[in-house]
Short mmCIF file of C-alpha atoms and ligand atoms in Angstrom, two decimals:
data_model
loop_
_atom_site.label_atom_id
_atom_site.label_comp_id
_atom_site.label_asym_id
_atom_site.label_seq_id
_atom_site.Cartn_x
_atom_site.Cartn_y
_atom_site.Cartn_z
CA MET A 14 0.00 0.00 0.00
CA LYS A 15 1.30 3.38 -1.02
CA TYR A 16 -0.46 6.40 0.47
CA LYS A 17 -1.10 9.42 -1.71
CA ILE A 18 -0.45 12.52 0.34
CA SER A 19 -1.16 16.09 -0.79
CA VAL A 20 1.53 18.32 0.65
CA ILE A 21 0.99 22.06 1.10
CA PRO A 22 4.21 23.40 2.62
CA GLY A 23 2.79 26.94 2.70
CA ASP A 24 4.48 30.04 4.08
CA GLY A 25 7.21 31.12 6.47
CA VAL A 26 8.78 28.16 8.23
CA GLY A 27 6.14 25.81 6.75
CA PRO A 28 8.37 24.36 4.00
CA GLU A 29 11.27 23.78 6.42
CA VAL A 30 9.24 21.90 9.00
CA ILE A 31 7.30 19.90 6.40
CA GLN A 32 10.57 18.71 4.88
CA GLU A 33 11.61 17.25 8.24
CA GLY A 34 8.20 15.70 8.79
CA ILE A 35 8.48 13.95 5.45
CA LYS A 36 12.01 12.83 6.26
CA VAL A 37 10.76 11.13 9.43
CA LEU A 38 7.69 9.59 7.79
CA GLU A 39 9.85 8.19 4.99
CA ALA A 40 12.02 6.51 7.62
CA ALA A 41 9.05 4.82 9.34
CA GLY A 42 8.64 2.01 6.83
CA VAL A 43 5.39 3.16 5.22
CA LYS A 44 5.30 3.99 1.51
CA PHE A 45 4.15 7.41 0.39
CA ASP A 46 3.57 9.23 -2.83
CA TRP A 47 3.90 12.96 -2.08
CA LYS A 48 2.20 15.46 -4.33
CA TYR A 49 3.18 19.07 -3.69
CA TYR A 50 0.90 22.08 -4.04
CA PRO A 51 2.25 25.64 -4.13
CA TYR A 52 -0.62 27.39 -2.34
CA GLY A 53 0.13 30.10 0.18
CA ALA A 54 1.19 33.74 0.29
CA GLU A 55 3.90 33.62 -2.39
CA HIS A 56 1.61 31.95 -4.89
CA TYR A 57 -1.22 34.34 -4.06
CA LEU A 58 0.93 37.46 -4.42
CA LYS A 59 2.25 36.24 -7.75
CA THR A 60 -0.96 34.90 -9.31
CA ASN A 61 -3.85 36.24 -7.22
CA GLU A 62 -4.98 32.64 -6.85
CA ILE A 63 -5.56 31.19 -3.37
CA LEU A 64 -6.95 27.66 -3.73
CA PRO A 65 -8.59 26.88 -7.07
CA ASP A 66 -11.42 24.36 -7.35
CA GLU A 67 -9.39 22.16 -9.66
CA ALA A 68 -6.81 21.75 -6.88
CA LEU A 69 -9.56 20.67 -4.48
CA LYS A 70 -10.66 18.10 -7.05
CA LYS A 71 -7.10 16.74 -7.27
CA ILE A 72 -6.60 16.75 -3.52
CA GLU A 73 -9.86 14.86 -3.24
CA LYS A 74 -8.12 11.88 -4.84
CA SER A 75 -5.45 11.68 -2.14
CA ASP A 76 -5.52 9.83 1.18
CA ALA A 77 -4.60 12.79 3.39
CA ILE A 78 -3.19 16.32 3.42
CA TYR A 79 0.03 17.37 5.12
CA LEU A 80 0.16 21.13 5.69
CA GLY A 81 3.04 23.31 6.92
CA ALA A 82 1.66 26.72 7.81
CA VAL A 83 -0.06 29.63 6.10
CA GLY A 84 0.12 33.35 6.77
CA ASP A 85 2.33 36.21 5.68
CA PRO A 86 2.51 39.86 6.79
CA ARG A 87 2.29 41.00 3.15
CA VAL A 88 -1.20 39.52 2.84
CA GLU A 89 -4.11 41.16 4.60
CA THR A 90 -5.20 39.31 7.77
CA GLY A 91 -7.89 36.75 7.19
CA ILE A 92 -7.47 36.15 3.46
CA LEU A 93 -5.30 33.03 3.54
CA GLU A 94 -6.85 31.87 6.81
CA THR A 95 -10.35 31.93 5.35
CA HIS A 96 -9.80 31.03 1.72
CA LEU A 97 -7.05 28.46 2.18
CA LEU A 98 -6.97 26.88 5.64
CA LEU A 99 -10.63 27.13 6.61
CA LYS A 100 -11.69 26.37 3.05
CA LEU A 101 -9.82 23.07 3.20
CA ARG A 102 -11.29 22.21 6.61
CA PHE A 103 -14.83 22.99 5.45
CA TYR A 104 -14.57 21.56 1.94
CA PHE A 105 -13.37 18.20 3.22
CA ASP A 106 -15.78 18.41 6.16
CA GLN A 107 -12.99 17.82 8.66
CA TYR A 108 -15.32 18.17 11.58
CA VAL A 109 -12.88 17.34 14.34
CA ASN A 110 -9.70 19.19 15.15
CA LEU A 111 -7.82 16.75 17.34
CA ARG A 112 -5.08 18.29 19.45
CA PRO A 113 -3.16 16.09 21.87
CA VAL A 114 -1.68 17.98 24.81
CA LYS A 115 1.16 15.81 26.00
CA LEU A 116 4.27 16.85 27.87
CA TYR A 117 7.22 14.63 26.93
CA PRO A 118 10.11 13.74 29.23
CA GLY A 119 12.98 16.19 29.06
CA VAL A 120 10.82 19.05 27.81
CA PRO A 121 10.79 22.11 30.08
CA CYS A 122 7.27 22.85 31.35
CA PRO A 123 6.42 26.41 32.43
CA LEU A 124 4.13 25.07 35.19
CA LYS A 125 5.72 24.71 38.61
CA ASN A 126 6.07 21.11 39.82
CA LYS A 127 4.39 19.55 36.81
CA GLY A 128 5.89 16.77 34.72
CA PRO A 129 4.87 14.36 31.97
CA GLU A 130 2.62 12.48 34.42
CA HIS A 131 0.54 15.65 34.85
CA VAL A 132 0.04 16.81 31.28
CA ASN A 133 -1.45 14.17 29.00
CA PHE A 134 -4.89 14.79 27.50
CA TYR A 135 -6.68 15.39 24.22
CA VAL A 136 -8.65 18.39 23.08
CA VAL A 137 -11.35 17.57 20.54
CA ARG A 138 -12.29 20.83 18.88
CA GLU A 139 -15.39 20.96 16.70
CA ASN A 140 -14.00 22.24 13.41
CA THR A 141 -16.77 23.38 11.05
CA GLU A 142 -19.28 25.49 13.00
CA ASP A 143 -19.59 28.08 15.79
CA PHE A 144 -18.22 31.58 15.12
CA TYR A 145 -16.00 30.16 12.38
CA VAL A 146 -18.81 29.95 9.80
CA GLY A 147 -17.83 33.33 8.41
CA MET A 148 -21.29 34.88 8.40
CA GLY A 149 -21.70 38.48 9.45
CA GLY A 150 -21.66 42.04 8.31
CA ARG A 151 -20.84 45.62 9.07
CA PHE A 152 -22.78 48.79 8.32
CA LYS A 153 -23.24 52.47 9.21
CA THR A 154 -26.64 52.96 7.63
CA LYS A 155 -30.11 53.25 9.23
CA LYS A 156 -31.22 50.12 7.43
CA HIS A 157 -29.22 47.04 6.61
CA SER A 158 -30.25 43.88 4.78
CA SER A 159 -28.16 40.94 3.85
CA LEU A 160 -28.53 37.33 2.83
CA LEU A 161 -25.95 35.18 4.55
CA GLU A 162 -25.36 31.71 3.21
CA MET A 163 -23.57 28.73 4.60
CA ARG A 164 -22.95 25.44 2.84
CA ARG A 165 -21.80 22.39 4.70
CA GLU A 166 -21.82 18.69 4.01
CA LEU A 167 -24.65 18.29 6.56
CA TYR A 168 -26.90 21.18 5.51
CA ASN A 169 -27.21 24.51 3.73
CA LEU A 170 -28.39 27.57 5.64
CA LYS A 171 -29.58 30.98 4.53
CA PHE A 172 -30.02 33.77 7.03
CA GLY A 173 -32.04 36.76 5.79
CA ILE A 174 -30.88 39.73 7.83
CA ASP A 175 -32.98 42.87 8.11
CA ILE A 176 -31.78 45.46 10.60
CA THR A 177 -33.10 48.87 11.55
CA ASN A 178 -30.45 50.97 13.22
CA GLU A 179 -31.59 53.88 15.33
CA GLY A 180 -28.66 55.99 16.37
CA ALA A 181 -25.65 53.67 16.29
CA SER A 182 -22.79 55.14 14.26
CA GLU A 183 -21.52 51.78 13.10
CA ILE A 184 -22.51 48.17 13.74
CA ALA A 185 -20.73 44.88 13.14
CA TYR A 186 -22.24 41.49 13.79
CA GLN A 187 -21.14 37.90 13.40
CA ILE A 188 -23.28 34.79 13.53
CA GLY A 189 -22.32 31.63 15.37
CA VAL A 190 -23.95 28.38 14.37
CA ILE A 191 -24.22 25.14 16.29
CA SER A 192 -26.31 22.36 14.78
CA ARG A 193 -27.51 19.29 16.63
CA GLU A 194 -25.83 16.95 14.15
CA GLY A 195 -22.66 19.03 13.97
CA ALA A 196 -22.29 18.97 17.75
CA ARG A 197 -23.24 15.30 17.99
CA ARG A 198 -20.59 14.00 15.63
CA ALA A 199 -17.77 15.95 17.32
CA ILE A 200 -18.89 14.99 20.82
CA GLU A 201 -19.31 11.37 19.82
CA PHE A 202 -15.78 11.42 18.41
CA ALA A 203 -14.55 12.61 21.82
CA PHE A 204 -16.28 9.77 23.67
CA GLU A 205 -15.04 7.18 21.17
CA LEU A 206 -11.53 8.58 21.55
CA ALA A 207 -11.82 8.30 25.34
CA LYS A 208 -12.89 4.69 24.93
CA SER A 209 -10.11 3.74 22.55
CA LYS A 210 -7.38 5.52 24.54
CA GLY A 211 -8.52 4.21 27.94
CA LYS A 212 -9.48 7.66 29.23
CA LYS A 213 -12.14 7.83 31.94
CA ARG A 214 -13.45 11.37 31.79
CA VAL A 215 -14.76 13.71 29.10
CA THR A 216 -15.02 17.42 29.90
CA SER A 217 -17.25 19.68 27.81
CA VAL A 218 -16.07 23.29 27.59
CA ASP A 219 -18.44 26.12 26.66
CA LYS A 220 -19.91 29.41 27.84
CA ALA A 221 -23.52 28.34 28.11
CA ASN A 222 -24.15 30.80 30.92
CA VAL A 223 -23.85 33.72 28.48
CA LEU A 224 -24.13 32.40 24.92
CA THR A 225 -27.22 30.48 25.93
CA HIS A 226 -28.59 29.61 22.49
CA VAL A 227 -25.59 28.12 20.76
CA TYR A 228 -23.93 26.52 23.76
CA GLY A 229 -27.27 25.58 25.32
CA LEU A 230 -27.78 23.28 22.35
CA TRP A 231 -24.20 22.07 22.61
CA ARG A 232 -24.75 21.09 26.27
CA GLU A 233 -28.00 19.33 25.53
CA VAL A 234 -26.32 17.24 22.85
CA PHE A 235 -23.37 16.50 25.12
CA GLU A 236 -25.73 15.13 27.79
CA GLU A 237 -27.52 12.99 25.24
CA VAL A 238 -24.34 11.50 23.81
CA ALA A 239 -22.91 10.93 27.30
CA LYS A 240 -25.83 8.61 28.11
CA LYS A 241 -24.50 6.13 25.56
CA TYR A 242 -21.19 5.89 27.46
CA PRO A 243 -22.11 5.04 31.06
CA GLY A 244 -18.55 3.97 31.88
CA ILE A 245 -17.17 7.45 31.18
CA GLU A 246 -17.40 10.24 33.72
CA THR A 247 -18.53 13.63 32.39
CA GLU A 248 -18.50 17.25 33.48
CA PHE A 249 -19.07 20.75 32.14
CA SER A 250 -16.60 23.56 32.48
CA PHE A 251 -16.86 27.18 31.42
CA VAL A 252 -14.11 28.28 29.09
CA ASP A 253 -12.79 31.00 31.38
CA ALA A 254 -12.53 28.54 34.25
CA ILE A 255 -10.75 25.92 32.19
CA THR A 256 -7.89 28.28 31.36
CA MET A 257 -7.32 28.52 35.10
CA TRP A 258 -7.61 24.75 35.68
CA PHE A 259 -5.28 23.85 32.78
CA VAL A 260 -2.60 25.80 34.62
CA LYS A 261 -3.46 24.72 38.16
CA ASN A 262 -4.53 21.09 37.71
CA PRO A 263 -3.74 19.80 34.22
CA GLU A 264 -3.62 16.22 35.54
CA TRP A 265 -7.42 16.28 35.94
CA TYR A 266 -8.03 16.37 32.18
CA GLN A 267 -8.30 13.34 29.93
CA VAL A 268 -10.48 14.29 26.97
CA VAL A 269 -11.84 17.81 26.51
CA VAL A 270 -14.46 18.53 23.85
CA THR A 271 -15.39 22.05 22.82
CA PRO A 272 -16.86 24.23 20.07
CA ASN A 273 -14.58 25.69 17.45
CA MET A 274 -13.54 29.09 18.82
CA PHE A 275 -12.89 28.05 22.41
CA GLY A 276 -11.00 25.06 21.04
CA ASP A 277 -8.75 27.43 19.13
CA ILE A 278 -8.02 29.46 22.24
CA ILE A 279 -7.51 26.70 24.79
CA THR A 280 -5.21 24.70 22.52
CA ASP A 281 -2.68 27.54 22.37
CA LEU A 282 -2.68 27.37 26.15
CA GLY A 283 -2.43 23.58 25.86
CA ALA A 284 0.60 23.99 23.60
CA MET A 285 2.37 26.11 26.20
CA ILE A 286 1.85 23.61 29.01
CA GLN A 287 3.24 20.83 26.80
CA GLY A 288 6.42 22.82 26.25
CA GLY A 289 5.54 25.34 23.58
CA MET A 290 4.15 25.80 20.09
CA GLY A 291 7.10 23.90 18.64
CA LEU A 292 5.73 20.67 20.06
CA ALA A 293 1.99 20.82 19.45
CA PRO A 294 0.44 18.93 16.51
CA GLY A 295 -3.11 18.94 15.21
CA GLY A 296 -5.23 16.75 12.99
CA ASN A 297 -8.25 18.06 11.08
CA ILE A 298 -10.20 14.87 10.85
CA ASN A 299 -13.02 13.54 8.74
CA PRO A 300 -13.12 9.90 9.86
CA LYS A 301 -14.62 8.80 6.53
CA GLY A 302 -12.97 11.33 4.28
CA ILE A 303 -9.74 13.20 3.71
CA SER A 304 -8.06 14.46 6.85
CA MET A 305 -5.40 17.16 7.12
CA PHE A 306 -2.47 17.25 9.50
CA GLU A 307 -0.54 20.34 10.54
CA PRO A 308 1.42 21.83 13.40
CA ILE A 309 -0.83 24.18 15.35
CA HIS A 310 1.76 26.95 15.20
CA GLY A 311 1.71 29.56 12.48
CA SER A 312 4.16 30.42 9.73
CA ALA A 313 6.53 32.45 11.99
CA PRO A 314 7.68 34.68 9.09
CA LYS A 315 10.65 36.11 10.97
CA TYR A 316 12.24 32.64 11.19
CA LYS A 317 11.67 31.83 7.53
CA GLY A 318 14.65 30.26 5.82
CA LEU A 319 16.80 30.25 8.96
CA ASN A 320 16.60 26.48 9.56
CA LYS A 321 15.75 27.37 13.15
CA ALA A 322 12.12 26.41 13.79
CA ASN A 323 11.30 23.31 15.80
CA PRO A 324 9.97 20.63 13.41
CA ILE A 325 8.65 18.36 16.18
CA ALA A 326 5.07 19.68 16.03
CA THR A 327 5.00 18.84 12.32
CA ILE A 328 6.66 15.46 12.90
CA LEU A 329 4.01 14.67 15.53
CA ALA A 330 1.32 15.82 13.09
CA GLY A 331 2.79 13.16 10.81
CA GLN A 332 2.37 10.67 13.64
CA LEU A 333 -1.33 11.62 13.85
CA MET A 334 -1.58 11.13 10.09
CA LEU A 335 -0.11 7.62 10.34
CA GLU A 336 -2.60 6.81 13.08
CA GLN A 337 -5.51 8.07 10.99
CA LEU A 338 -4.32 6.05 8.00
CA GLY A 339 -4.40 2.96 10.21
CA GLU A 340 -0.61 2.64 10.46
CA GLN A 341 -0.56 2.40 14.25
CA LYS A 342 2.80 0.64 14.49
CA ALA A 343 4.57 3.26 12.42
CA ALA A 344 2.78 6.00 14.38
CA ASP A 345 4.02 4.56 17.68
CA LEU A 346 7.50 4.28 16.25
CA VAL A 347 7.58 7.96 15.29
CA GLU A 348 6.35 9.00 18.72
CA LYS A 349 8.94 6.81 20.43
CA ALA A 350 11.70 8.30 18.33
CA VAL A 351 10.58 11.84 19.22
CA ILE A 352 10.50 10.89 22.90
CA GLU A 353 14.01 9.42 22.75
CA VAL A 354 15.47 12.47 21.03
CA LEU A 355 13.78 14.80 23.53
CA LYS A 356 14.89 12.68 26.47
CA GLU A 357 18.51 12.61 25.32
CA GLY A 358 18.34 16.37 24.99
CA LYS A 359 21.40 16.62 22.75
CA VAL A 360 19.61 17.76 19.64
CA ARG A 361 17.09 20.49 20.27
CA THR A 362 16.10 23.78 18.72
CA TYR A 363 16.39 27.20 20.34
CA ASP A 364 12.84 27.15 21.78
CA LEU A 365 13.90 24.21 23.97
CA GLY A 366 17.14 25.88 25.00
CA GLY A 367 19.33 24.25 22.33
CA THR A 368 21.20 25.42 19.28
CA SER A 369 20.32 22.68 16.78
CA LYS A 370 18.94 23.40 13.36
CA THR A 371 15.51 22.34 12.10
CA SER A 372 17.14 19.80 9.80
CA GLU A 373 19.33 18.39 12.60
CA VAL A 374 16.24 17.61 14.66
CA GLY A 375 14.67 15.93 11.63
CA ASP A 376 17.85 13.91 11.06
CA ALA A 377 17.99 12.88 14.72
CA VAL A 378 14.35 11.73 14.84
CA ALA A 379 14.59 9.94 11.49
CA GLY A 380 17.81 8.28 12.71
CA LYS A 381 16.06 7.14 15.89
CA VAL A 382 13.18 5.75 13.90
CA GLY A 383 15.71 3.69 11.98
CA GLU A 384 17.45 2.53 15.17
CA ILE A 385 14.30 1.57 17.09
CA GLY A 386 12.57 0.17 14.04
CA VAL A 387 15.17 -2.48 13.30
C1 IPM B 417 -5.41 27.26 14.29
C2 IPM B 417 -5.29 28.64 13.71
C3 IPM B 417 -6.46 28.85 12.76
C4 IPM B 417 -7.74 28.73 13.56
C5 IPM B 417 -6.43 30.19 11.99
C6 IPM B 417 -5.12 30.41 11.27
C7 IPM B 417 -7.59 30.30 11.03
O1 IPM B 417 -5.25 29.59 14.72
O2 IPM B 417 -5.34 26.28 13.53
O3 IPM B 417 -5.54 27.14 15.52
O4 IPM B 417 -8.20 29.69 14.16
O5 IPM B 417 -8.28 27.62 13.58
MN1 MN B 418 -5.16 28.75 16.72
#
C-alpha cells in the first residue's frame, strides 16, 4: 500500500518543518507518494490565486493532506486563513480538530512542579461550526439587509438579515452556528476517543451561561451522547474557568471537547503547558474522508529560511496522520523516536534551549526511527 499525500508546505517556516516531517515519515517504513501544491502567500501574491477548485478536485483523490503553515505579513489578515486553511477544513468536512496535549520527558514545562505524568490529555475541537462559519456584516446605515449563506456537508443555511439601526454610528455582527448533528458528531468522536485511549473522563467546555442559544444546544447534545457511554465520567466547564484549571490542575483532564472558537483558544494554552508551540500537533479529521495534519503553530515569518524552527510539532502531526491512515505501528515508532530524542536532549532547537537546526532535529528523529525500528 502506497499512500497518496497532498503536501501544502505553505508560508514562512512551513516548507522547512514539512521537509523534516516527510524525512521522518519516509524513515518509518510506510510507503508514500507525495504530491506538492504551491498554495500560500507567495503563490497568491504572484498569481492572485488562493486555492482553485481544480486543486480541491485533485486533492480529493489523495488519502490525506500534510500542511506546513499559512500566513504572511504582506497579505491582509484573514485572506489566507479563510480562503485556504478554513476552506480546506470545510470543503473536506474535517469536523474534528484533534489536538493532543502531551508533555514529553525532558521538555521544560512552564508550570511549577508539573511533569509528563501531569500533562497528557486530548482536546477535541469541533472544526466546522460556531463563530468560524464566516457569516456576518458591518454597516453604518439606518437600514441594513443581507442574505448570509452557509454550505456544509450536513446542511445549507440561509439567514435573511434585516436590521433597523436607530442611532448607532456603526454596527458589526457575526453569527455563530451550532447544529444538533454538527455537535453530535464531534462529541461522539470525543467519547469514542476516550474509549479507545482508555481515558475515563470527558469534559465539555463552553460558555452556556452567556451564549445560551448556541452553547445551550451544545450542552444538551453533550448530555444525550454521554448517556450512551455510562462507563465514562462527564463534566461541564466554562471556558474561562478551564484556562485557570489547565494551569493549576492539568492532571485532571483526559479528553476535553469544545466548540470551534474556544477550542482554538484553549489549545494555544495547551501547547504552552506541553512545552511550547514547537511541540503541538493537530489533525483536522473527517473519519470517513480526507483528513489534514498540521502543526498548530503559524508560519513564523521572521524565522523563515533560517533552519531554526522546531519541526517536532510537524513530525508529531505526521504521527497523527499515520494513526488516521491505520498505520498504528509506524505511528508509535515515530512518537517513540521523538521521545528518545527529547529525552537525550542533545539535539534540540532554540525554543527548547538548544542550538540545533531544524534539519538536525529531523535527522535525529529519522535516525532514531531507523534505530528503534530495526
Ligand atoms: C489554528 C489557527 C487557525 C484557527 C487560523 C489560522 C484560522 O489559529 O489552527 O488554531 O483559528 O483555527
Ligand atoms: Mn489557533
